[in-house]
Coordinates of C-alpha atoms and ligand atoms in Angstrom, one line a residue:
X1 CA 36.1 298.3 74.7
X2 CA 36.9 301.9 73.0
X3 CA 36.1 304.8 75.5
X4 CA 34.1 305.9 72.7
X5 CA 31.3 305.3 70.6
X6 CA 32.3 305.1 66.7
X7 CA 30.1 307.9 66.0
X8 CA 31.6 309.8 68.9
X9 CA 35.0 309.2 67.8
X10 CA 34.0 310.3 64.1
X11 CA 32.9 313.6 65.8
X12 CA 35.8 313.9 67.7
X13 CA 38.1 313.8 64.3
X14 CA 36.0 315.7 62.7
X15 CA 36.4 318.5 65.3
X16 CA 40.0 317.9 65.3
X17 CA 39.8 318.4 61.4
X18 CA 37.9 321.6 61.8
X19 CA 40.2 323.1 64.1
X20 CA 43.0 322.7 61.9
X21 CA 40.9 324.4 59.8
X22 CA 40.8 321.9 57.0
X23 CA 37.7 320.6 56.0
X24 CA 35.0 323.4 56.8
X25 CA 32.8 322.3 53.9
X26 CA 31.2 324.4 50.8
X27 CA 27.7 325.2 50.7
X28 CA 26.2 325.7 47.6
X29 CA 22.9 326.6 48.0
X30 CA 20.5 326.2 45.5
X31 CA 16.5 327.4 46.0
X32 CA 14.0 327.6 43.9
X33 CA 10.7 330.2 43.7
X34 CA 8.1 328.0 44.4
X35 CA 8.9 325.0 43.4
X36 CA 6.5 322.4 45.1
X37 CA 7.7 319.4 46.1
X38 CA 5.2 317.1 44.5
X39 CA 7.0 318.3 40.8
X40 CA 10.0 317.0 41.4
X41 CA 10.3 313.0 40.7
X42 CA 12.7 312.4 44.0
X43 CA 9.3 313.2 45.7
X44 CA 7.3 311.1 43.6
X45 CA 6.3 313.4 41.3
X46 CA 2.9 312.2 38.9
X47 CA 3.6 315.2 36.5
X48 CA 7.5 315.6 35.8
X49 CA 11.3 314.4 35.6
X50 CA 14.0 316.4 37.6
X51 CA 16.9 313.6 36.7
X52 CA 19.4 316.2 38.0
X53 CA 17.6 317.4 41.1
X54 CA 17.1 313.7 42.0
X55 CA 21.2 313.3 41.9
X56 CA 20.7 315.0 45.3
X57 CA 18.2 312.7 46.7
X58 CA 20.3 309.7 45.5
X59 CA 23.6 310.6 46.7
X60 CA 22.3 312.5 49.7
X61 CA 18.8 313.2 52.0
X62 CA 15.7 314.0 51.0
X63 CA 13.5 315.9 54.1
X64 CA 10.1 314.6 53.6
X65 CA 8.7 317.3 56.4
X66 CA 10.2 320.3 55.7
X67 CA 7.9 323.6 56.4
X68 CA 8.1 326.8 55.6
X69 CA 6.7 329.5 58.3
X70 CA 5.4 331.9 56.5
X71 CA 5.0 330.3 52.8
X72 CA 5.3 334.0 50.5
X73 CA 8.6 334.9 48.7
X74 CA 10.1 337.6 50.9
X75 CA 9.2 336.5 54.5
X76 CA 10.3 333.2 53.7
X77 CA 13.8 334.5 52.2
X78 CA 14.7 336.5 55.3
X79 CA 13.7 333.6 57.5
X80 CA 16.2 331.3 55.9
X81 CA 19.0 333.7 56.3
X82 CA 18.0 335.1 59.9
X83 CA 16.8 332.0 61.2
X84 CA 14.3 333.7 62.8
X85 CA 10.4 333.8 62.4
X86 CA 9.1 337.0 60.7
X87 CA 7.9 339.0 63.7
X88 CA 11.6 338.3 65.0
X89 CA 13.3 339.7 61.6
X90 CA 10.8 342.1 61.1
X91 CA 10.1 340.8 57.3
X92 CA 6.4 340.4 57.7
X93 CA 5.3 340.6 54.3
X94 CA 5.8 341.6 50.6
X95 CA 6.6 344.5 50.9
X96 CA 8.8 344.1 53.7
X97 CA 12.6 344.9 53.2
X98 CA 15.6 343.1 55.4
X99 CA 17.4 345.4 57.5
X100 CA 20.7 345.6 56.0
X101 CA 22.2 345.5 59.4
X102 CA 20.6 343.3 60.7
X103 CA 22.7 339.7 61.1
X104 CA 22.7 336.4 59.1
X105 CA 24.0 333.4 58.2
X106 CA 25.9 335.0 55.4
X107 CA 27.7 337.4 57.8
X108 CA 28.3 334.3 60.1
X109 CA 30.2 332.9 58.0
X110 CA 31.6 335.3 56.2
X111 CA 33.1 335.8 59.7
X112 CA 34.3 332.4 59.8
X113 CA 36.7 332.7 56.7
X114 CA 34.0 332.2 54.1
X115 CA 33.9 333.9 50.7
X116 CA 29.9 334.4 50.1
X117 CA 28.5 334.9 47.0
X118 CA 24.3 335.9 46.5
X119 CA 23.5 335.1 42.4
X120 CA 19.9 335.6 41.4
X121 CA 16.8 336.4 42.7
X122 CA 16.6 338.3 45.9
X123 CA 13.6 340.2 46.3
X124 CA 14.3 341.6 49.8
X125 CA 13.9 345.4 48.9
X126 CA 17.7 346.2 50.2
X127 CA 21.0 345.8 48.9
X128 CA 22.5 342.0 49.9
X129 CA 25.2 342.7 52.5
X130 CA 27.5 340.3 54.1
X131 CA 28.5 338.9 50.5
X132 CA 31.8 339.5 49.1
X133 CA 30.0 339.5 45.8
X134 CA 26.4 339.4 45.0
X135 CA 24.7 339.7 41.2
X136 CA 21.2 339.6 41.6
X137 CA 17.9 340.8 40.3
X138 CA 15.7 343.5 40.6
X139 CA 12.8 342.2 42.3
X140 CA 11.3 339.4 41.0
X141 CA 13.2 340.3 37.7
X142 CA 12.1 338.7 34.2
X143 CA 12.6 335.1 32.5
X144 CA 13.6 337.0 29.3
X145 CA 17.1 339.1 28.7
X146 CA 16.7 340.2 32.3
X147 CA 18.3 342.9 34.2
X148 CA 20.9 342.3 36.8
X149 CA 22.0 344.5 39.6
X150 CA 25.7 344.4 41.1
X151 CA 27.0 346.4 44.2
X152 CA 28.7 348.9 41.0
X153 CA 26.6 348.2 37.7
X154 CA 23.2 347.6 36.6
X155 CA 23.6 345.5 33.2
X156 CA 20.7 343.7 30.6
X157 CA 21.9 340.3 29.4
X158 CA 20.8 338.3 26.5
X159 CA 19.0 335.1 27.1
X160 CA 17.0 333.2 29.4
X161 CA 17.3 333.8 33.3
X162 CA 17.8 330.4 34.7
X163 CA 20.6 330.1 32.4
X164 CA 21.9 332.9 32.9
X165 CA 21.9 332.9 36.7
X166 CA 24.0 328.8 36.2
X167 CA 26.5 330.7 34.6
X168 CA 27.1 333.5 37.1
X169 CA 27.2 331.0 39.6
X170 CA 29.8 328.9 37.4
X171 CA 31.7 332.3 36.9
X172 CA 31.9 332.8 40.5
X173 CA 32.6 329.6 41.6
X174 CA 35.7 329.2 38.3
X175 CA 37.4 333.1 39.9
X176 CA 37.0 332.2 43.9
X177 CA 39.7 331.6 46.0
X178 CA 40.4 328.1 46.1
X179 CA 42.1 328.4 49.2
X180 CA 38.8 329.6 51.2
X181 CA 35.7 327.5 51.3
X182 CA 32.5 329.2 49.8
X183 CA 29.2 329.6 50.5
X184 CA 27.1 330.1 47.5
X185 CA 23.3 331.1 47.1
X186 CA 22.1 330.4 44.0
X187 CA 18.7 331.5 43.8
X188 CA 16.6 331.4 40.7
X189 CA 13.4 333.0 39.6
X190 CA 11.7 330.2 38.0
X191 CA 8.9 328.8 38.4
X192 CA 7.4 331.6 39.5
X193 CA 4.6 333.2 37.6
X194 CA 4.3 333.9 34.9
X195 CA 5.6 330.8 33.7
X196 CA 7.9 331.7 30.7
X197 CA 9.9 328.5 29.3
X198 CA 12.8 328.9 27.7
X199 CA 12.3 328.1 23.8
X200 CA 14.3 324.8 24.1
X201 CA 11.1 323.8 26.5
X202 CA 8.3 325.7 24.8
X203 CA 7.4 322.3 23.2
X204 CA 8.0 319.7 26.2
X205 CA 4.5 317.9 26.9
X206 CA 2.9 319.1 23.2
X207 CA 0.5 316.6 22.5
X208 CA 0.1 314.9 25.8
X209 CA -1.8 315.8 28.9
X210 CA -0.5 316.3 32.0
X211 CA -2.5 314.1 34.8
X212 CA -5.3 316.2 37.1
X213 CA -5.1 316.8 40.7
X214 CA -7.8 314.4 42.5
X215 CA -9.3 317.7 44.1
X216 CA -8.5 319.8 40.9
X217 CA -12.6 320.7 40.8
X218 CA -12.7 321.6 44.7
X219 CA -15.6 323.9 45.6
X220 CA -14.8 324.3 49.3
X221 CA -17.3 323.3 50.9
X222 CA -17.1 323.1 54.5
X223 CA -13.6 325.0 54.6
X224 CA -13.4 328.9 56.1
X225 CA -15.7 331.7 53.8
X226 CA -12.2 333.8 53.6
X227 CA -10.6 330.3 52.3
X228 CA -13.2 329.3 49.8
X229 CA -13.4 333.4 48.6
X230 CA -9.3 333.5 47.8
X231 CA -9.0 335.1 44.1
X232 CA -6.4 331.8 43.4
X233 CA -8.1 329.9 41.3
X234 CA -7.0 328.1 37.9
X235 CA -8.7 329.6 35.1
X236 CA -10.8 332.2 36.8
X237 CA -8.4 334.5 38.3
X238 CA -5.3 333.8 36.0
X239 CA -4.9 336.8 33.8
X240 CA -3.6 336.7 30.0
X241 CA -0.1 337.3 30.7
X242 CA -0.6 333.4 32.9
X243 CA -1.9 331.9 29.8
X244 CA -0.6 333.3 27.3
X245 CA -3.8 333.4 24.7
X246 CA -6.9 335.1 24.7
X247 CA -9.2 332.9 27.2
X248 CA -12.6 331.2 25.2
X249 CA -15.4 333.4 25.9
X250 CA -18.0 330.0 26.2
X251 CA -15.7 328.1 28.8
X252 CA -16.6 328.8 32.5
X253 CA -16.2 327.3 36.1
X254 CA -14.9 323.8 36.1
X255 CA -14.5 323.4 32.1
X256 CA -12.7 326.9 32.1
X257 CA -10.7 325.4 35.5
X258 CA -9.8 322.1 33.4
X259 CA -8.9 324.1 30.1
X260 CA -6.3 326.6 32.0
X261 CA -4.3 323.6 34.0
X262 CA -3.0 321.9 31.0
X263 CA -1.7 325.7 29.8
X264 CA -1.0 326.6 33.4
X265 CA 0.9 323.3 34.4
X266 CA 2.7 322.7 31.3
X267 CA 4.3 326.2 31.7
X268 CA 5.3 325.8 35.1
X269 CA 7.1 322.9 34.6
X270 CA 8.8 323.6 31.4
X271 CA 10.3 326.3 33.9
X272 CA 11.1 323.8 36.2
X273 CA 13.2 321.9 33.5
X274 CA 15.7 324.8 32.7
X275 CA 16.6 324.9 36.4
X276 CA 16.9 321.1 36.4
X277 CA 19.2 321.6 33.9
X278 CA 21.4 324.3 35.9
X279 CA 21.2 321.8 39.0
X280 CA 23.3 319.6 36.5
X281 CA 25.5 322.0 35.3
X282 CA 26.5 323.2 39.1
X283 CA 27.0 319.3 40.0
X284 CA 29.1 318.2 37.1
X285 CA 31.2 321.5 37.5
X286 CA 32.1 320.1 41.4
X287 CA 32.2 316.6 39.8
X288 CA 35.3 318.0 37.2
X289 CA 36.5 319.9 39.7
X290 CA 37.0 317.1 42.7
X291 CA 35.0 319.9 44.8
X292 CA 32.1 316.8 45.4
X293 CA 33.6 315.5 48.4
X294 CA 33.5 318.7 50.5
X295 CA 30.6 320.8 49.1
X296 CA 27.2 320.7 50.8
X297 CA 24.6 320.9 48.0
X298 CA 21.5 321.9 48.8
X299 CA 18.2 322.2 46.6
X300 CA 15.0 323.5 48.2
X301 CA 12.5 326.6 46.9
X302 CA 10.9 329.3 49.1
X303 CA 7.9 327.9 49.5
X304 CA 5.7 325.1 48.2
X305 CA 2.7 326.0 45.3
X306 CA -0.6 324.5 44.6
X307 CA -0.3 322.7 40.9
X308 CA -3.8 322.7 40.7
X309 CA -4.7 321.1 43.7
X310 CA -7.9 322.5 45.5
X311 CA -8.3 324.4 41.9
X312 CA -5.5 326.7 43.3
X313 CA -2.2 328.3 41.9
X314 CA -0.3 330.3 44.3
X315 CA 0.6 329.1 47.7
X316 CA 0.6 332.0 51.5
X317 CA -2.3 329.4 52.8
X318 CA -0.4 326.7 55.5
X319 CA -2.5 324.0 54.0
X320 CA 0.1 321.5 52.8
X321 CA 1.1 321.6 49.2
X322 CA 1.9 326.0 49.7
X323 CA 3.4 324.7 53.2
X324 CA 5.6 322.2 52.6
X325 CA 8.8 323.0 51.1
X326 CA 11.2 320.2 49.1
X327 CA 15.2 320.0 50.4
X328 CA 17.7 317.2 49.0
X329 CA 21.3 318.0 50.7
X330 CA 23.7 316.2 49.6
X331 CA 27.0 316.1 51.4
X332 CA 29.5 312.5 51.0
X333 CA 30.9 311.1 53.9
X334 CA 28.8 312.4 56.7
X335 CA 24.8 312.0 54.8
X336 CA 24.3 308.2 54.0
X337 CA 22.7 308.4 50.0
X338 CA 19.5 307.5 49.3
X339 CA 18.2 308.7 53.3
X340 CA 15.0 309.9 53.6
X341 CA 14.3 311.8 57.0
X342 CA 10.8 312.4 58.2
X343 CA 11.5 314.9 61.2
X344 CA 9.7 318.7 61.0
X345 CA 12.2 320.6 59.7
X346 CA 11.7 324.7 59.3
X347 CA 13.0 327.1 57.0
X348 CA 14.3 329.3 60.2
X349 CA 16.7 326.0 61.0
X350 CA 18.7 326.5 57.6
X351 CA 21.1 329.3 59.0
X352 CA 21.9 327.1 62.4
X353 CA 22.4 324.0 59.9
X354 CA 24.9 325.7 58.0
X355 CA 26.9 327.3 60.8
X356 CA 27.1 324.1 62.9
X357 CA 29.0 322.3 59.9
X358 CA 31.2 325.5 59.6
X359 CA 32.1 324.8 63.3
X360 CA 30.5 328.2 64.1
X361 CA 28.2 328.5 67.2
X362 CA 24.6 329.8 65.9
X363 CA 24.0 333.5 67.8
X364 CA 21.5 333.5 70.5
X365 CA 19.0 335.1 68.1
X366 CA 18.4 332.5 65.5
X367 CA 15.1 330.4 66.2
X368 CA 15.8 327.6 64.5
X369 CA 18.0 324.4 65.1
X370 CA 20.9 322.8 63.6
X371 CA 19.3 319.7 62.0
X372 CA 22.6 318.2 61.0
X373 CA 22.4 315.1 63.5
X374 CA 18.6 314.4 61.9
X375 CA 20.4 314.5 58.5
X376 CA 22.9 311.9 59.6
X377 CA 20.8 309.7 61.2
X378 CA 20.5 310.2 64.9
X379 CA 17.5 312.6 65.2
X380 CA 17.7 314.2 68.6
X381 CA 14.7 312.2 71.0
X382 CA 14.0 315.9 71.8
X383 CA 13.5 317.1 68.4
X384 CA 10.3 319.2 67.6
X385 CA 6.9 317.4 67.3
X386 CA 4.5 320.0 65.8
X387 CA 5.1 323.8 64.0
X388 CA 4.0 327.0 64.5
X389 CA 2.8 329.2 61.1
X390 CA 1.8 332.6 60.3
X391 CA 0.8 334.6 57.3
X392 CA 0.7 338.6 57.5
X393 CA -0.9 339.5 54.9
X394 CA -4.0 340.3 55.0
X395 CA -6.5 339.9 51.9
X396 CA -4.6 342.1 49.7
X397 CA -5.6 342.9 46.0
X398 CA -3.8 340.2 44.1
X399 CA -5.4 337.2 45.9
X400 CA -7.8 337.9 48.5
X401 CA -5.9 335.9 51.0
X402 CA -6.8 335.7 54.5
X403 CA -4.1 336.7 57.4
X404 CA -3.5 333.4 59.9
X405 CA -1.5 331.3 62.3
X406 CA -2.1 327.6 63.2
X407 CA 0.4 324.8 64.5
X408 CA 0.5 321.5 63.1
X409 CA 1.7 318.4 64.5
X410 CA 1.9 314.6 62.4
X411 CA -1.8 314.2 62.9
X412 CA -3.5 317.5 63.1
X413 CA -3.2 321.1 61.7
X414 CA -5.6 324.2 63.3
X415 CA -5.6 327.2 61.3
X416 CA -7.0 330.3 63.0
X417 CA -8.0 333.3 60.3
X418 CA -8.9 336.0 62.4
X419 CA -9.7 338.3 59.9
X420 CA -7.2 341.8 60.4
X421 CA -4.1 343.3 58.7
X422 CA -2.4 343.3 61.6
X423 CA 1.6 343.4 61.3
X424 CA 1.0 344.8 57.2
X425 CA 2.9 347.9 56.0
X426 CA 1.0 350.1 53.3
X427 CA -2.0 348.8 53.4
X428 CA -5.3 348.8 55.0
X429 CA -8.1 346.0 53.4
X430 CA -11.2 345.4 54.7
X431 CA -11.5 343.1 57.7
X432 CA -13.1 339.3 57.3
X433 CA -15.2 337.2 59.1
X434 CA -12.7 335.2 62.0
X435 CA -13.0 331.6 61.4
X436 CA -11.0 328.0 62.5
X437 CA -10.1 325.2 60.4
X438 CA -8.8 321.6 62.0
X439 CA -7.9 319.1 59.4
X440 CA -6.8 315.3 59.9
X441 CA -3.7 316.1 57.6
X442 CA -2.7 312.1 58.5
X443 CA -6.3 310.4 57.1
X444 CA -7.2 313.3 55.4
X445 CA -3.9 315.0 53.8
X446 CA -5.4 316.8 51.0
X447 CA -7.4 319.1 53.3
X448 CA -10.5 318.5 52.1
X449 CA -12.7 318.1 55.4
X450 CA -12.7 320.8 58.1
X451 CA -13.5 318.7 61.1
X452 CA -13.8 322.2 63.4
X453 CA -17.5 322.8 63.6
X454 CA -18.0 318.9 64.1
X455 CA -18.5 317.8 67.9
X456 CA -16.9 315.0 67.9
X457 CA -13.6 316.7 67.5
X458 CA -13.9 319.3 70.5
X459 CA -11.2 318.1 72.5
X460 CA -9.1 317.5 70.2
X461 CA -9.6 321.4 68.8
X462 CA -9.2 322.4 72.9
X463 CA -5.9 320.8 73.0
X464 CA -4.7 321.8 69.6
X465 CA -5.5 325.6 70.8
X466 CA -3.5 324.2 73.7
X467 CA -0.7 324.0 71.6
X468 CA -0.9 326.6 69.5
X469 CA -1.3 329.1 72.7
X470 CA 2.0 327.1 73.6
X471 CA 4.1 327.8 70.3
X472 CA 2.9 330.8 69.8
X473 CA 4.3 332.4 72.8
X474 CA 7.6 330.1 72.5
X475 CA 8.4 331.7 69.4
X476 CA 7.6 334.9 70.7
X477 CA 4.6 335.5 68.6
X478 CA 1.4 337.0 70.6
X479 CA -2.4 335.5 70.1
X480 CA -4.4 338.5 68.0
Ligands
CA1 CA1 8.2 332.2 46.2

């Protein structure tokens, strides 16, 4: 008998390989602005194709419960490169900006001998730092001829963004130092509103229709008054600039919620198709280049979105489709392909995934945990069982969105909306009425029955408050 397991063994050589410095791996990191998981085929998609995207999921792991914790663009982006939740990083909201100073994975492994690169959209108010090079947009930036920003030059391009930011990253990757491994964030704009395709799209689905969401004619009945009163609906609070057209003046409620999907979802996923595209384009370029074989490739998006379902765009609420967030990683040799892992994974356990296979010891202050042994197939027996969530902002002008926090676990999710802008910068909206949900997201996953005014489910609400008193205060959060 060996003195070691095989797998042990495999570590040790591994070890050995890192400190000889050879084989720290690239990251290329590629997210999306919310880009649900249920429009992309690798997750079963009903809707769409991503044939590139899926090259991830085939060669590599899909994570079929991976959560964001707070699901809104800017909170979400400075918990993936802190690793911490946003009362830790202090990113609470929107208009929130990252402390230049204040540490991430970037600067970790910048440290480590990695030449960083940030290409595309940012959106967290400051300049990037710990990036040897970053080219990025102003804010949320536009689909057409759009700005970008450098540390030294502010320059307009020709053409369409999602292109455009494939080929900066192509650039960069073509003039790095091939002698230093890289860590790359690609970070596109699409598919965020408003939804402008590229014109080799702008006829993809013409003549067809794209199937409804079951609970695309939702009226709420039973959920929270501050959930069912959220200005997010298809149709009814989508503004010209979302569809493009002037809106029929004899079309209301469902018939007007029906009409504006097929406009609304088309769109949105003839967005989604450009960036497929670039996901090929970044994989064939390590393909020619024989960079495949060490090169983590990632491909997630900041958040999920509602496509309709509940009647919704958007996403901020934590019930599943705005929660949940998609991630293939592909990486040969260590990720067996086609594995699909069902453990919780949060956006705050990026940063410690990338730094443990850099060899670099994640700092004290990063919440999150390496995931790497989940992603190779020995999930930790100690590995999280439920999440804990929060949203800051509180029923601002754009969607009337209440401010919450709820845990989930793999058969239940409370959500309290306790109704104050606590934690907002700039703002001061009138309070709303406090109120609970508990859904059964295992027999009941599109959210659709609010089991917390019904007596038969008071203990299990008493012990979910249990464990949401017990998260809470583990991530450091305090009750309202
Ligand atoms: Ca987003």
């Amino acid at each position: 008998m060996l003195p070691y397991t095989r797998r042990e063994l495999l570590g040790l050589l591994g070890s050995a390989a890192l400190a000889k410095g050879r084989s720290q791996p690239n990251i290329l990191y590629i997210m999306a602005d919310d880009h649900a998981a249920h429009a992309i085929s690798a997750y079963g998609s009903r809707i769409n194709q991503t044939p590139n995207i899926d090259r991830l999921a085939h060669s590599g792991v899909r994570l079929a419960n991976c959560f964001c914790t707070n699901s809104i663009c800017t909170p979400s982006r400075a918990a993936i490169l802190t690793g911490q939740y946003s009362h830790k990083n202090g990113v609470y909201t929107l208009d929130d900006r990252l402390d230049p100073k204040r540490n991430h994975v970037a600067k970790e492994l910048q440290s480590a001998g990695y030449q960083t690169a940030m290409i595309g959209k940012w959106h967290l108010a400051s300049d990037p730092t710990g990036f040897d090079y970053w080219n990025i947009l102003p804010g949320q930036g536009v689909y057409h001829d759009p700005v970008f920003l450098t540390s030294v030059s502010r320059r307009q391009y020709t053409g369409y963004c999602t292109d455009l930011i494939g080929d900066f990253t192509l650039d960069w990757l073509k003039q790095r130092d091939p002698k230093k491994p890289f860590f790359a964030m690609c970070h596109h704009k699409a598919p965020h509103r408003p939804w402008e395709p590229s014109a080799k799209y702008k006829d993809l689905f013409a003549g067809r229709d794209i199937p409804e969401p079951d609970n695309l004619f939702d009226h709420y009945e039973g959920r929270a008054r501050s959930v069912a009163a959220v200005t997010m609906k298809v149709g009814e609070d989508m503004n010209k600039a979302d569809i493009k057209r002037d809106f029929p003046p004899d079309l209301k409620g469902d018939a007007l919620r029906k009409w504006a999907y097929q406009i609304f979802i088309k769109d949105y996923l003839r967005c989604i198709q450009s960036v497929d595209d670039n996901v090929g384009r970044l994989l064939d370029y390590l393909d020619a280049e024989g960079l495949a074989s060490n090169t983590i490739v990632i491909y997630t998006s900041d958040q999920g979105f509602f496509l309709g379902d509940h009647g919704w765009f958007d996403k901020r609420l934590m019930y599943e489709e705005s929660l949940r967030m998609p991630f293939l990683m592909r990486y040969p040799g260590a990720i067996r392909p086609g594995t699909v892992n069902r453990d919780m994974v949060l956006n705050i356990d990026f940063a410690p995934m990338f730094l443990d296979y850099a060899g670099v010891r994640a700092p004290a202050e990063m919440q999150g945990r390496s995931f790497r042994a989940n992603l190779e197939g020995h999930s930790p027996p100690d590995w999280r069982k439920a999440m804990y969530y929060r949203y800051w902002m509180h029923n601002t002008s754009d969607h009337h969105v209440p401010a919450h926090y709820g845990v989930r676990n793999d058969r239940w999710k409370l959500i309290y909306y306790y109704g104050k802008p606590l934690g907002m910068t700039g703002a001061n909206p009138p309070d709303t009425t406090p109120d609970w949900e508990l859904f059964d997201v295992r027999h009941d996953p599109r959210e659709m029955h609010n089991l917390y005014h019904d007596p038969k489910y008071t203990r299990v609400v008493a012990q979910m408050k249990l464990l949401l008193d017990k998260l809470q205060e583990e991530a450091g959060d305090k009750p309202v």
